[in-house]
Amino acid sequence: MQKFYFSVVLASAYLLSSCAEGGYIPGRLAKKPKGTVKTLKANNGDIIDCVDIYKQPAFDHPLMKNHTLQTTPSWRKYGAQRNNPILDSLFDISWRKNGGCPKGSIPIVRSVLSDRPIIRKNMSFFDPASYNQGHQYAIMFFQYGQASMQGGRATISQWDPSLAQPADFSLSQIWIMGGQSGTTNWQTVEAGWQKYPQRTGVNGPTFFVYWTANGYNGEGCYDLKCPGWVLTSNQYSPGMTLQSSAYGGQQIELAMDIKRDQSTGNWWLYLSGTPIGYWPPSIYNGGVLTSGADTLS
């Protein structure tokens, strides 16, 4: 199979207005996840649960029962995991002031339970924005034409945009896809930043990952909110608050690489050169992303 790797500097933006009325209602904190060995608190109020890496939500997926955890990519076998000074400058790392998570555990941001619905994508890739009932977006994409693309790269500016309505959100991301858009065989791996207080309970941008195995029809989710995505880092995690650029001042960028491991088929996510976790091929249940992708956005 021909391998293809595509690199692009990308800054796509999404804005979605919900039809819900009224102000933002702060959510309730969920219970700590199973396997929690330590709980920490960030300065912004985020609760971080340090969870046994082998008891994280990913392994509750029915297609992950016999999964073997890959702690580092096949091409990166050296040394213990270290802090990345670049990433430390992008994230709120105040939760580490009391020592961080112990070895063998991973940090999971405590979920916020909101009474409001969480808006999920439901769109055909090439449809106009009007099709998506208020979902306004700008996309730059490369379509390879066959499912043999093995990864992609994006460098995205981090911002803290104003939201017009309490239920709006804004995001910027890298998006690797396979299959026919708008159908149930459409599959994705996605990562970036998002400001979505209704979902996160945070009035600022947070880092996120997302995936779908069936065209956004119930198989997939944000972050570690459902079984699937595997977190391997004990320093950085989806859901954590990000620093933001200043208009006319300091610019902050999030550099992301997604690479498919040729030995395991896992889609590894790197932030500024540091691998933090992966999408295992088993969650795509024999679909296109089991072996490669055809579109990078």
XYZ file of C-alpha atoms in Angstrom:
297
model
C 0.000 0.000 0.000
C 1.322 3.414 -0.942
C 1.943 5.662 2.044
C 1.066 9.332 1.926
C 1.732 12.053 4.467
C 0.359 15.554 4.022
C 1.317 18.659 5.974
C -0.719 21.869 6.116
C -0.869 25.005 8.221
C -4.517 25.257 9.046
C -6.843 27.658 10.824
C -10.428 26.558 10.277
C -13.169 27.970 12.477
C -16.592 26.758 13.478
C -19.458 28.662 15.068
C -22.723 27.009 15.987
C -25.781 28.566 17.608
C -28.172 26.313 19.455
C -31.886 26.959 19.352
C -31.989 26.698 23.137
C -33.047 29.892 24.890
C -31.901 31.458 28.140
C -28.536 31.920 29.812
C -25.837 29.379 30.415
C -26.648 27.134 33.376
C -23.487 25.877 35.120
C -23.369 22.087 35.145
C -22.826 19.640 37.962
C -19.595 17.752 38.368
C -19.794 14.067 37.546
C -18.587 11.441 39.967
C -14.903 10.582 39.860
C -14.160 7.856 37.298
C -13.322 4.323 38.301
C -9.646 3.660 38.899
C -9.031 7.118 40.408
C -5.907 7.092 42.601
C -5.562 10.840 43.249
C -7.574 14.019 42.693
C -6.114 17.461 41.993
C -7.513 20.928 41.336
C -6.375 23.579 38.860
C -6.454 27.311 39.582
C -9.382 27.753 37.184
C -11.463 25.247 39.158
C -10.937 22.216 36.916
C -10.906 18.931 38.825
C -8.291 16.470 37.566
C -8.650 12.799 38.485
C -5.529 10.671 38.190
C -6.802 7.324 36.887
C -5.003 3.992 36.601
C -3.971 3.888 32.936
C -5.369 0.361 32.551
C -8.757 1.381 34.001
C -9.391 4.369 31.741
C -12.711 4.592 29.855
C -11.240 3.382 26.529
C -11.048 -0.200 27.711
C -14.796 -0.373 28.350
C -15.402 -0.339 24.585
C -16.727 -3.773 23.510
C -14.221 -3.874 20.627
C -11.316 -3.120 23.015
C -11.641 -6.109 25.347
C -8.474 -7.759 24.050
C -6.594 -4.546 23.288
C -2.937 -4.344 24.265
C -2.004 -0.889 25.544
C 0.701 0.803 23.462
C 2.461 3.251 25.767
C 4.690 4.788 23.071
C 4.634 4.747 19.257
C 6.651 2.003 17.565
C 9.169 4.543 16.279
C 9.665 6.118 19.722
C 11.005 3.514 22.134
C 13.415 5.567 24.182
C 13.299 6.923 27.711
C 10.604 7.917 30.135
C 7.963 10.491 29.305
C 9.138 14.040 30.019
C 7.444 17.388 30.416
C 7.409 19.415 27.220
C 8.209 23.102 27.992
C 6.343 24.223 24.872
C 3.196 22.372 25.905
C 3.551 23.603 29.475
C 3.309 27.137 28.101
C 0.115 26.302 26.162
C -1.844 24.571 28.931
C -2.976 25.558 32.402
C -0.691 23.238 34.406
C -1.520 24.638 37.842
C -3.051 21.264 38.798
C 0.499 19.857 38.948
C 1.545 22.134 41.813
C 1.010 19.290 44.302
C 3.035 16.748 42.380
C 0.855 15.826 39.431
C -0.378 12.335 38.650
C 1.595 9.323 39.936
C 3.452 7.036 37.551
C 1.077 4.566 35.917
C -1.879 6.954 35.994
C -3.332 9.460 33.555
C -5.050 12.837 34.171
C -8.743 12.971 33.271
C -10.635 16.244 33.551
C -13.771 15.672 35.645
C -16.857 15.823 33.432
C -19.467 18.551 33.757
C -23.080 17.351 33.627
C -25.184 20.012 31.932
C -28.954 20.137 31.642
C -28.528 21.552 28.146
C -28.083 19.362 25.022
C -24.599 19.018 23.555
C -24.559 19.916 19.866
C -22.745 17.373 17.723
C -21.740 17.582 14.099
C -24.194 16.291 11.532
C -23.128 17.499 8.149
C -22.074 16.452 4.699
C -18.512 17.602 4.068
C -19.234 19.458 0.844
C -22.624 20.978 1.731
C -22.913 24.781 2.157
C -23.034 26.218 5.671
C -26.739 26.979 5.306
C -27.387 23.231 5.217
C -26.232 22.928 8.799
C -28.754 25.277 10.420
C -26.364 27.930 11.718
C -23.166 25.890 11.568
C -20.791 28.366 9.913
C -17.371 27.060 8.961
C -14.297 27.595 6.810
C -12.473 24.495 5.596
C -9.195 23.883 3.806
C -8.891 20.277 2.716
C -6.880 17.817 0.661
C -8.599 14.763 -0.789
C -6.259 11.966 -1.776
C -8.791 9.835 -3.617
C -7.889 6.527 -2.028
C -7.751 5.407 1.592
C -3.971 5.208 1.974
C -3.184 8.511 3.700
C -1.275 7.737 6.879
C -1.337 11.028 8.763
C -1.354 14.797 8.740
C -0.082 17.894 10.502
C -1.658 21.208 11.473
C -0.449 24.310 13.294
C -3.403 26.243 14.690
C -3.530 29.601 16.460
C -5.191 29.454 19.879
C -7.853 32.078 20.603
C -10.535 32.852 23.147
C -13.329 34.188 20.908
C -16.424 35.972 22.143
C -19.637 33.978 21.795
C -22.793 35.754 20.679
C -25.169 33.398 22.513
C -24.718 31.294 25.665
C -25.148 28.053 23.702
C -22.702 28.947 20.882
C -19.332 27.331 20.419
C -16.230 28.061 18.371
C -13.396 25.694 17.451
C -10.397 25.116 15.234
C -9.134 21.643 14.434
C -7.372 19.054 12.298
C -9.720 16.499 10.822
C -8.642 13.213 9.160
C -11.397 11.294 7.409
C -12.223 8.167 5.474
C -15.373 7.006 3.709
C -18.288 8.841 2.146
C -19.236 12.070 3.924
C -22.800 12.249 5.143
C -23.156 8.460 5.368
C -22.759 5.941 8.176
C -19.453 4.676 6.759
C -17.840 8.107 7.278
C -15.088 7.829 9.914
C -12.871 10.489 11.489
C -10.065 11.298 13.890
C -10.152 14.921 15.098
C -8.260 17.193 17.489
C -7.972 20.902 18.224
C -9.228 23.612 20.564
C -12.798 24.514 21.357
C -14.617 27.147 23.375
C -17.909 25.563 24.388
C -18.949 26.461 27.957
C -22.186 24.503 27.678
C -20.187 21.301 27.135
C -17.061 21.920 29.207
C -18.239 24.210 31.999
C -15.187 26.396 31.255
C -15.495 29.927 29.895
C -12.391 29.640 27.747
C -10.728 27.416 25.136
C -9.959 23.793 25.952
C -8.077 21.099 24.084
C -10.253 18.357 22.617
C -10.178 15.123 20.650
C -13.133 13.613 18.833
C -13.926 10.584 16.705
C -16.808 8.950 14.924
C -17.027 5.475 13.423
C -20.416 5.893 11.728
C -20.861 9.424 10.410
C -21.771 11.069 13.748
C -24.629 8.652 14.345
C -23.823 7.582 17.886
C -20.471 5.815 17.633
C -17.892 8.290 18.922
C -17.579 11.256 21.271
C -15.460 14.084 22.650
C -12.366 13.442 24.755
C -12.750 10.521 27.167
C -16.516 10.912 27.545
C -17.069 7.464 26.072
C -14.871 4.392 25.530
C -12.566 4.630 22.522
C -9.696 7.138 22.541
C -6.674 5.975 24.577
C -4.727 8.473 26.719
C -1.095 7.563 27.433
C 0.314 10.865 28.767
C 0.250 11.640 32.481
C 0.981 15.320 31.799
C -1.569 16.476 29.213
C -5.168 15.489 28.530
C -8.207 16.442 26.433
C -10.488 18.845 28.280
C -7.650 20.833 29.823
C -7.755 24.626 29.574
C -5.503 26.328 27.028
C -3.796 29.708 27.012
C -4.922 32.034 24.204
C -3.373 34.513 21.784
C -3.704 38.255 22.307
C -4.923 40.483 19.502
C -1.917 42.613 18.516
C 0.203 40.786 21.121
C 1.618 37.342 21.852
C 0.533 34.648 19.433
C 0.105 31.090 20.751
C -0.007 28.126 18.399
C -0.952 24.484 18.871
C 1.119 22.161 16.662
C -0.501 18.779 16.110
C 0.572 15.659 14.234
C -1.562 12.584 13.697
C 0.344 9.543 12.439
C -0.824 5.990 11.881
C 1.527 3.471 13.502
C 2.454 0.936 10.832
C 2.974 -1.815 13.415
C -0.268 -1.486 15.390
C -2.563 0.606 13.201
C -3.102 3.066 16.071
C -3.592 6.700 15.025
C -1.166 8.546 17.328
C -1.702 12.185 18.317
C 1.349 14.383 18.937
C 1.271 17.854 20.470
C 4.439 19.856 19.744
C 6.285 16.586 19.155
C 5.014 14.796 22.273
C 2.787 11.723 21.800
C -0.168 11.868 24.195
C -2.539 9.129 23.038
C -4.167 7.365 20.113
C -7.299 6.214 18.323
C -7.094 2.401 18.070
C -8.203 0.826 14.754
C -10.576 -1.580 16.499
C -13.067 1.217 17.291
C -13.581 1.641 13.538
C -14.772 -1.967 13.324
C -13.184 -2.860 9.991
C -14.049 0.473 8.369
C -11.897 2.730 6.219
C -9.768 4.159 9.067
C -8.667 0.674 10.043
C -5.995 0.970 7.341
C -5.821 4.583 6.109
C -7.649 7.824 5.325
C -8.590 9.656 2.153
C -9.171 13.270 3.267
C -7.323 15.768 5.463
C -8.967 19.006 6.553
